Short mmCIF file of C-alpha atoms and ligand atoms in Angstrom, two decimals:
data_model
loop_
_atom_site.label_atom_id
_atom_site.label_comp_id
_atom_site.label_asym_id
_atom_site.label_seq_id
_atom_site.Cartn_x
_atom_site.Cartn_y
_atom_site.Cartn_z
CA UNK A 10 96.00 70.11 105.33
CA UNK A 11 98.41 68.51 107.53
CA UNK A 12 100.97 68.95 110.14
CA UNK A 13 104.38 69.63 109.25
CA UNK A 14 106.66 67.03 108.42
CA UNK A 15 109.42 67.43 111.16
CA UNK A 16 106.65 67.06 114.02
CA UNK A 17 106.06 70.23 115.27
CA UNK A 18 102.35 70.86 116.37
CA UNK A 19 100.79 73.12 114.01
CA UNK A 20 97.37 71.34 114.77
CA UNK A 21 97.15 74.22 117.40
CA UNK A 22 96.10 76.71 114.61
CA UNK A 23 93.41 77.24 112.28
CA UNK A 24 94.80 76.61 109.34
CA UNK A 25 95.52 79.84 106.91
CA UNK A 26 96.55 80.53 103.46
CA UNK A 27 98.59 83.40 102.61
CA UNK A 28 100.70 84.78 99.63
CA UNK A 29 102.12 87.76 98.57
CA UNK A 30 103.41 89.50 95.12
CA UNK A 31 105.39 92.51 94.36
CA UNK A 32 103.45 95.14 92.27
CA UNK A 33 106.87 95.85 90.62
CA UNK A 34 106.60 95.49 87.25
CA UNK A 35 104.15 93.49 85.20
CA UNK A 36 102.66 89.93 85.64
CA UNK A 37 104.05 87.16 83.63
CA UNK A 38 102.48 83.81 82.34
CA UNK A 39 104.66 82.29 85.37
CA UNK A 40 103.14 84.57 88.12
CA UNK A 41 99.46 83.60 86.89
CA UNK A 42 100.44 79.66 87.01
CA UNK A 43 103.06 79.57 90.05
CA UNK A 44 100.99 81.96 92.07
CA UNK A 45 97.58 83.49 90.69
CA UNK A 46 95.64 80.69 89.04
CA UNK A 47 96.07 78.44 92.02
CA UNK A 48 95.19 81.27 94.60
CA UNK A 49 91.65 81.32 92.62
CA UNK A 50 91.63 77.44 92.46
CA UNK A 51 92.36 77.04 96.37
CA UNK A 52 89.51 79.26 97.55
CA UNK A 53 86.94 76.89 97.70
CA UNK A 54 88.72 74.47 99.62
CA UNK A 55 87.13 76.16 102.98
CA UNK A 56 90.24 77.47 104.31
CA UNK A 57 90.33 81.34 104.84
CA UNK A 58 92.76 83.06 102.31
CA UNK A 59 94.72 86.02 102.32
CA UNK A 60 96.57 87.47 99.47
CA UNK A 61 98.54 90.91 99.78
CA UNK A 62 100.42 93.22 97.29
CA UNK A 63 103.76 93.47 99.07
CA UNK A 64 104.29 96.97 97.81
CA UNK A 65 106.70 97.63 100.75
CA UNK A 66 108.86 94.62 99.10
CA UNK A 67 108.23 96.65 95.54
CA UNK A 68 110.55 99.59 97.55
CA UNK A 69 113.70 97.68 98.85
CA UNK A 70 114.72 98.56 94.67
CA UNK A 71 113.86 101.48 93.23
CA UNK A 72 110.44 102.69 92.27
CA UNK A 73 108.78 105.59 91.01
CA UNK A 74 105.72 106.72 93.09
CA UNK A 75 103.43 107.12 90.06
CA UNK A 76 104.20 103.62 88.87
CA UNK A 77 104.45 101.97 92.04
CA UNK A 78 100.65 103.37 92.67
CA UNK A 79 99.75 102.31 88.72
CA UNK A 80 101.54 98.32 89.78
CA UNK A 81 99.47 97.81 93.06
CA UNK A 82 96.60 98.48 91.00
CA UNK A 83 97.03 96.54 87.81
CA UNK A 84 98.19 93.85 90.50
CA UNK A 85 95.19 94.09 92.19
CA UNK A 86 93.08 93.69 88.85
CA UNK A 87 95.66 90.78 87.97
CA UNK A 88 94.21 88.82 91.06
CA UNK A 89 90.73 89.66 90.20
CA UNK A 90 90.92 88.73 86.63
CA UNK A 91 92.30 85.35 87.69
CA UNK A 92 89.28 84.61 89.42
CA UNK A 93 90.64 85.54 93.38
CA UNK A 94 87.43 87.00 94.47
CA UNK A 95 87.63 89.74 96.67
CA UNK A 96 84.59 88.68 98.86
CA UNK A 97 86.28 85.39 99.16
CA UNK A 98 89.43 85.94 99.65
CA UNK A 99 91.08 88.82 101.88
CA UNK A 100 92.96 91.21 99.27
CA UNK A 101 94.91 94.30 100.54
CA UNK A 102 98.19 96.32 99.95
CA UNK A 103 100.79 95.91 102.36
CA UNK A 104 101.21 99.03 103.55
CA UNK A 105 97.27 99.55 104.69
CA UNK A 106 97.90 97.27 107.70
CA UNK A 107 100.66 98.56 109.89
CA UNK A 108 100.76 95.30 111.50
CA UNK A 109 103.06 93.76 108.78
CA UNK A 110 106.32 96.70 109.38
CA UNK A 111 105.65 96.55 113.21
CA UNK A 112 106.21 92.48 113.43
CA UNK A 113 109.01 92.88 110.76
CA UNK A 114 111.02 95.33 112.91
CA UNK A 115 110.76 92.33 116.11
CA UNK A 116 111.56 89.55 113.28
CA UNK A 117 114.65 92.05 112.56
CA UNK A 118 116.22 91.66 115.30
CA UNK A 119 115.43 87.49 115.89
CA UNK A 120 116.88 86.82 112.92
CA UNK A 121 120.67 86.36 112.17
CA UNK A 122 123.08 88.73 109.69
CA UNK A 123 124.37 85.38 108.32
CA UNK A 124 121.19 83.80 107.56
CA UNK A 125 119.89 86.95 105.85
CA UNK A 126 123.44 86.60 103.77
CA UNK A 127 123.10 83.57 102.52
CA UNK A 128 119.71 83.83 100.70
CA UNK A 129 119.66 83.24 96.76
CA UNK A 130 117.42 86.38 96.16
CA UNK A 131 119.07 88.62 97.95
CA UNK A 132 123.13 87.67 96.48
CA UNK A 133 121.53 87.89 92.89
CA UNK A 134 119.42 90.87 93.57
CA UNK A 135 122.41 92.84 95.28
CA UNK A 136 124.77 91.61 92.56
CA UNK A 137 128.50 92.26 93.44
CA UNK A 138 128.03 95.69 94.74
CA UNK A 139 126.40 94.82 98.11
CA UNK A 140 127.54 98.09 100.15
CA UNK A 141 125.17 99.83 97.85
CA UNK A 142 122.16 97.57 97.71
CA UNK A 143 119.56 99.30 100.34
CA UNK A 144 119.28 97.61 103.69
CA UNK A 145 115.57 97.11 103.29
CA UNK A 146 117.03 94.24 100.12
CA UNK A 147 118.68 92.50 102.88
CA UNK A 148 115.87 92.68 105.61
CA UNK A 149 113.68 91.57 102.94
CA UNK A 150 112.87 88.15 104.35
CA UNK A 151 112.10 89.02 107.53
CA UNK A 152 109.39 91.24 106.32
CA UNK A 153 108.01 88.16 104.41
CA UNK A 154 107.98 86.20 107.57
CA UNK A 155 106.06 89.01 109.44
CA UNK A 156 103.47 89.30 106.46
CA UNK A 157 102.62 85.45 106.91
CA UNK A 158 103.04 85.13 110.38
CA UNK A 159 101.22 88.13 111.32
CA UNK A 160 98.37 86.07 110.36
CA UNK A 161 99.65 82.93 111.70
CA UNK A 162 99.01 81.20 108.01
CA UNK A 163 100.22 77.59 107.98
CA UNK A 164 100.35 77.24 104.26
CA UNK A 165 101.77 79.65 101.49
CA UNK A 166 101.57 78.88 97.55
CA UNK A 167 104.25 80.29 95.97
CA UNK A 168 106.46 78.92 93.18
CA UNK A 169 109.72 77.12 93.83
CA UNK A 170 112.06 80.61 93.75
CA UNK A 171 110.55 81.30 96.79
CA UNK A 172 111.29 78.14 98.84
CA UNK A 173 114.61 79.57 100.42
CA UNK A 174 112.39 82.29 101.84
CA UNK A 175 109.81 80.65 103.68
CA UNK A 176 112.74 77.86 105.13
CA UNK A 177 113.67 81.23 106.66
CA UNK A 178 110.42 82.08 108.17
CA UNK A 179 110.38 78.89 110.19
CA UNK A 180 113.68 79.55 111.13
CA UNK A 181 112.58 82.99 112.39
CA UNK A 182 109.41 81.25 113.67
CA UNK A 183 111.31 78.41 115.49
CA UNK A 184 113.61 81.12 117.18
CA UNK A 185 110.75 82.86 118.10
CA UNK A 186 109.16 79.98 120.01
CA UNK A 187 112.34 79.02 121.48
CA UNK A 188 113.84 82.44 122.22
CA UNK A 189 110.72 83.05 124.61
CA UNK A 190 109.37 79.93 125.40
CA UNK A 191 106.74 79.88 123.75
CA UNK A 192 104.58 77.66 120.80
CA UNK A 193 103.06 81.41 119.01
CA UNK A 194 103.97 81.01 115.84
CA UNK A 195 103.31 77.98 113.27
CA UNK A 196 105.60 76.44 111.65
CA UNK A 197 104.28 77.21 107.97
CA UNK A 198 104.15 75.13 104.99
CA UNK A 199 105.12 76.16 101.69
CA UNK A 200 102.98 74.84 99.39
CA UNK A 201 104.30 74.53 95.65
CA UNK A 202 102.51 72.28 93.92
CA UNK A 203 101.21 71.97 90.18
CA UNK A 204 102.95 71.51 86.90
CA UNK A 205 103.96 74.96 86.70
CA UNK A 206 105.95 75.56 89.49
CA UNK A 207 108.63 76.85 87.72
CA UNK A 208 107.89 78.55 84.08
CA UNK A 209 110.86 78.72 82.09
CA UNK A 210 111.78 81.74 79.95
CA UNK A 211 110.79 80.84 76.09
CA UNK A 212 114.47 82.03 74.88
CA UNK A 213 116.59 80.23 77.20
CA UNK A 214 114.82 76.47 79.53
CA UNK A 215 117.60 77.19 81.60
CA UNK A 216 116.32 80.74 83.29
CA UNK A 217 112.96 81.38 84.43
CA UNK A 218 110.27 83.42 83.36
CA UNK A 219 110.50 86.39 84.86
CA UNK A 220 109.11 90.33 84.43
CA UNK A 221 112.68 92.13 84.52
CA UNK A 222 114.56 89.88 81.59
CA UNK A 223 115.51 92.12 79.03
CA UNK A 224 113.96 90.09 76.47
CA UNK A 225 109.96 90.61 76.09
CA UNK A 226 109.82 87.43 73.91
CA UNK A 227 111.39 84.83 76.92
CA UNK A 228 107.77 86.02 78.63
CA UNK A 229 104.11 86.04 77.91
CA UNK A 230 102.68 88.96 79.72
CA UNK A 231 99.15 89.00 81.11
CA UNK A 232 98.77 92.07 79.31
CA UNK A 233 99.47 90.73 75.93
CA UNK A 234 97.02 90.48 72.94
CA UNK A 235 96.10 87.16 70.85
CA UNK A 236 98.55 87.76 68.38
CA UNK A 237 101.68 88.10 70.52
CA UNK A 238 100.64 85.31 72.77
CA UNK A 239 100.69 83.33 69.69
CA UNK A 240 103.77 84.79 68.11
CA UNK A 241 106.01 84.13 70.67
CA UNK A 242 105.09 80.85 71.48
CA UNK A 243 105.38 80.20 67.84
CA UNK A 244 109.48 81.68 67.91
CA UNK A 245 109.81 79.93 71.31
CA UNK A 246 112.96 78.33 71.51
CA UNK A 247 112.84 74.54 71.24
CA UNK A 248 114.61 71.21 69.88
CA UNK A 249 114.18 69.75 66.61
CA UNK A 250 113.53 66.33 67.93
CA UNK A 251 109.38 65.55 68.09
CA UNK A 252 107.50 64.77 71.52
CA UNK A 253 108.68 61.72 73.30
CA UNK A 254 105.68 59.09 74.29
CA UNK A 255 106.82 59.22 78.08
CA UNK A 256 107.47 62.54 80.62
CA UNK A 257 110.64 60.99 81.15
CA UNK A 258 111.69 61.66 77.68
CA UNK A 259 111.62 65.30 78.84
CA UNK A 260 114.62 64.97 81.48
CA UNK A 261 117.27 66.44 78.95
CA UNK A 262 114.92 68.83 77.29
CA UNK A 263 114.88 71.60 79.41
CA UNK A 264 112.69 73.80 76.18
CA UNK A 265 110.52 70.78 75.72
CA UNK A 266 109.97 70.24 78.96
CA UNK A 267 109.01 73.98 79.70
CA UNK A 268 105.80 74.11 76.56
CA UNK A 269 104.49 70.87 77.85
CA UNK A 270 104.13 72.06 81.62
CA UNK A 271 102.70 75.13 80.73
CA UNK A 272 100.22 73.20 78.29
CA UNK A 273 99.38 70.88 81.54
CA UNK A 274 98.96 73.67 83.28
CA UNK A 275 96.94 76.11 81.35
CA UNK A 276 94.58 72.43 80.52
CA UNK A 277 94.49 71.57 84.02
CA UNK A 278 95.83 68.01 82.90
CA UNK A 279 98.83 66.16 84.46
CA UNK A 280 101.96 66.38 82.10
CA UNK A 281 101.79 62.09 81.73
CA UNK A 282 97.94 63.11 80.24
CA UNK A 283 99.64 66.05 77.95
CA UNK A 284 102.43 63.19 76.99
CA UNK A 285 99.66 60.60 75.90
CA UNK A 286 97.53 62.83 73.98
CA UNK A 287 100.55 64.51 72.09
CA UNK A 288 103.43 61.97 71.71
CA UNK A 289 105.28 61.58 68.44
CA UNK A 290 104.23 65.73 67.39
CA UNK A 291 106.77 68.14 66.13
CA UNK A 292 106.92 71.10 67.36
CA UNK A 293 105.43 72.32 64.32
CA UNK A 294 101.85 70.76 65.40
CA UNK A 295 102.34 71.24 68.68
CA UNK A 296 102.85 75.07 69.23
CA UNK A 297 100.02 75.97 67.26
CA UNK A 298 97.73 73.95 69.91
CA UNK A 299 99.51 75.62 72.90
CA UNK A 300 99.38 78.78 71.15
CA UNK A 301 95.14 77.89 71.10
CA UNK A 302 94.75 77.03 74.60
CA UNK A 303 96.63 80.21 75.62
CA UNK A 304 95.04 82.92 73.93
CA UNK A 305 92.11 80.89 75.01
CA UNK A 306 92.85 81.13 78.55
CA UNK A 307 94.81 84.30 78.79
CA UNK A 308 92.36 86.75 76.46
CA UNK A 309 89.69 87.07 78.74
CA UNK A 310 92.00 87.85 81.99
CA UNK A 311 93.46 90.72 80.09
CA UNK A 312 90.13 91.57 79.01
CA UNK A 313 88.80 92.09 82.90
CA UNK A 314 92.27 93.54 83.70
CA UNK A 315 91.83 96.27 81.54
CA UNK A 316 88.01 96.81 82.79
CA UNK A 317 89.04 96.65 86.49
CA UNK A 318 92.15 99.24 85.87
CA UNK A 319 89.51 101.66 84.10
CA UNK A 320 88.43 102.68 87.31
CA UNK A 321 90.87 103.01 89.57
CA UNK A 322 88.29 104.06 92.49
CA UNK A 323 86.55 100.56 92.68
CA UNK A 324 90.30 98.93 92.85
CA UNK A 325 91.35 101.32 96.01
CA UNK A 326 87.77 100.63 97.70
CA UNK A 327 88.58 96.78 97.22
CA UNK A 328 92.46 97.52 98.63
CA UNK A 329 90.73 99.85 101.80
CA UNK A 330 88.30 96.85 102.44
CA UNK A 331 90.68 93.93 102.23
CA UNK A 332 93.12 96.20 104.80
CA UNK A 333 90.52 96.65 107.28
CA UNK A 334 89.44 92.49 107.33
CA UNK A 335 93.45 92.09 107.20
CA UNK A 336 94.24 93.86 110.42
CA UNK A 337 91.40 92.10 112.37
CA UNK A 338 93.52 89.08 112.18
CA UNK A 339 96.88 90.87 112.60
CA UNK A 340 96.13 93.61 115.07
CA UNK A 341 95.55 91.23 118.21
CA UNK A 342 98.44 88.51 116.77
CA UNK A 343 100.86 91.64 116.94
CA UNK A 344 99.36 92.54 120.25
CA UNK A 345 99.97 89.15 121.56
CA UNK A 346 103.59 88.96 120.31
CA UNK A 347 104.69 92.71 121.63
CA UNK A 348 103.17 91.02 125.01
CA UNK A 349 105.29 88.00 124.94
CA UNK A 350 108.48 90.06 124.21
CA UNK A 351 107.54 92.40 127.20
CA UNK A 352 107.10 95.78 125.40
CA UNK A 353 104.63 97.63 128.26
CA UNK A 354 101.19 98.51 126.70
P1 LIG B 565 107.29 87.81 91.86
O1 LIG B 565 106.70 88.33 90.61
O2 LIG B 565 108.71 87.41 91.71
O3 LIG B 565 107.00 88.70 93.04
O4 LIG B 565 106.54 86.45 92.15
C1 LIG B 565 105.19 86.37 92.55
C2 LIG B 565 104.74 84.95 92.63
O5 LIG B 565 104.81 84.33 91.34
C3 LIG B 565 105.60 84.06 93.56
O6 LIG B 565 104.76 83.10 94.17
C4 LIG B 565 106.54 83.40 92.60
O7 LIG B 565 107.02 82.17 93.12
C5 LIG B 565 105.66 83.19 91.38
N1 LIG B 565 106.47 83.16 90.15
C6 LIG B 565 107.20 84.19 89.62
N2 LIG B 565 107.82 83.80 88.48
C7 LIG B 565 107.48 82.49 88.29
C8 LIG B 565 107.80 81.51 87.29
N3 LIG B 565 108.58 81.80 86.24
N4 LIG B 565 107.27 80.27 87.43
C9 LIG B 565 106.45 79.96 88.47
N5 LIG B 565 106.12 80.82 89.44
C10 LIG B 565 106.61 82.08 89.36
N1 LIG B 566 109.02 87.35 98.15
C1 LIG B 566 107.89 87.06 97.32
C2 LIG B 566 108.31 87.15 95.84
O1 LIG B 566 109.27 87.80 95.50
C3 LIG B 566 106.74 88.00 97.58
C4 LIG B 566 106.27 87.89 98.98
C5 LIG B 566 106.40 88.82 99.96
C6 LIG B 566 105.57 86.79 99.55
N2 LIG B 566 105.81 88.40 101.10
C7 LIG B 566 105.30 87.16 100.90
C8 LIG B 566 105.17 85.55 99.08
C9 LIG B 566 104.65 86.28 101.77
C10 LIG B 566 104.50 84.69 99.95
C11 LIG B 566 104.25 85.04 101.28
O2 LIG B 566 107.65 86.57 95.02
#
């Protein structure tokens, strides 16, 4: 892992994976390639991760108690099931380590109204009725800057949606450094890599995959049996043209484009290897084989999920464990920080 491209020294820190995702609502296909499959393929690479259910993120909408608590757990087993292991890897809620609300309120008031303003997420979250959105919607990336700085990670996987956010975070950590002098906080690196950056909804190439459209066909949910995984791939919306014999061929084909990165994905091939193998198919040959691979991939992760969420007891001992490791690291980073900005301890 390197230093970050515009120079600054980030060889001063260890480096540190971390990622979050909100337990609000149920995990996709595109959570477990943008986000979970590659937190369980990264954990071997000797670097110390640490993955959190942002459940304070889950709040800055609307949740109810009893599913917000039912979320962070079926979250929890999501992770699990995708092969994050919790002696491994540091897993926790976000609201077990104090540490994460305390640096947000500091990162509050370094960052700017208009910066806050301009993000994607928060305009389409918001929608056109901003005076109503809650405050916490708009503070929202400065919380996800404390969560990965409190642990002064230099890298965070996350898929491409969230790029605008952690640009943010080294703005926030760059002011930091600046404001006070001092070089505290890393300049992290997002780190969004893979085929599947990006999972597109199966009704529409143009939107992506995500856990609040309307439609329950534009998603594969990790929750889904054989037969629906295979259903709606087999109604997923595509061209009539058959596969082209180079990824290029894909440019215009946004529905095309979408079943062949997941295929690379899920196969842990490149999409010019998925290209080679299947040029020249319709659509009609092809689907069935994605449909395969899925169910093969995605069966037994629903399997465990279901296991895991059985016994709720075993997930909060896992979440109580993970928060105590977690604030080891963050307790004497926040220390540090309220030091720097002169807060008498
Ligand atoms: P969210 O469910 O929006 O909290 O996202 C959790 C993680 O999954 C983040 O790293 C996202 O970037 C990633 N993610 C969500 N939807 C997709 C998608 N359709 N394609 C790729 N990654 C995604
Ligand atoms: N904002 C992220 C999302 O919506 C979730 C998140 C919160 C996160 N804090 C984070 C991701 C810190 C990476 C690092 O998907």
């Amino acid at each position: 892992m390197s230093d970050t491209s515009d120079g600054q020294p980030n060889s001063a820190f260890t480096p540190r994976v971390f990622s979050g995702i909100q337990p609000s609502g149920g995990l996709t296909l595109g959570n477990y390639l943008g986000a979970l499959k590659r937190f369980a393929d990264s954990q071997d690479q000797g670097v110390q991760s640490v993955y959190c259910m942002v459940d304070m993120h889950a709040i800055t909408v609307w949740q109810d108690p009893d599913a917000l608590r039912r979320q962070t757990r079926e979250l929890t087993a999501g992770f699990i099931a995708s092969g994050v292991d919790p002696e491994k890897s540091i897993l926790f809620n976000q609201s077990q380590v104090a540490e994460h609300a305390q640096l947000a309120w500091i990162f509050n008031c370094v960052a700017r109204m208009g910066w806050m303003q301009r993000m994607t997420q928060w305009k389409d979250k918001a929608g056109k009725n901003t005076q109503n959105a809650s405050l916490g919607l708009l503070a929202y990336p400065a919380l996800m800057a404390a969560d990965i700085l409190v642990y002064h990670a230099t890298h965070v996987p996350v898929g491409e949606d969230q790029k605008q956010h952690l640009e943010l975070t080294r703005d926030i950590a760059i002011k930091f450094n600046n404001d006070y002098g001092v070089n505290f906080f890393p300049i992290t690196e997002p780190v969004i890599e893979g085929a599947a950056t990006r999972v597109m909804s199966l009704r529409d190439g143009s939107r992506k995959m995500s856990k609040s459209d309307p439609s329950d066909m534009s998603r594969i949910n990790l929750t889904d049996d054989a037969d629906t995984i295979a259903q709606k791939i087999r109604k997923a919306r595509t061209d009539p043209e058959p596969l082209p014999d180079t990824a290029e061929g894909l440019a215009e084909r946004p529905e095309a484009r979408n079943l062949v990165n997941i295929y690379a994905a899920l196969a842990n091939l490149t999409v010019d290897q998925v290209i080679a193998d299947h040029a020249g198919q319709q659509f009609g040959t092809f689907k069935p084989a994605l449909a395969d691979l899925a169910v093969a991939k995605l069966e037994p992760i629903s399997t465990e999920m279901k296991r895991l969420t059985a016994d709720p007891g075993e997930i909060d001992a896992i979440l109580r464990r993970g928060s105590e490791r977690a604030r080891e690291i963050a307790a004497p980073i926040l220390a540090k920080t309220y030091e720097i900005v002169g807060m008498v301890r």
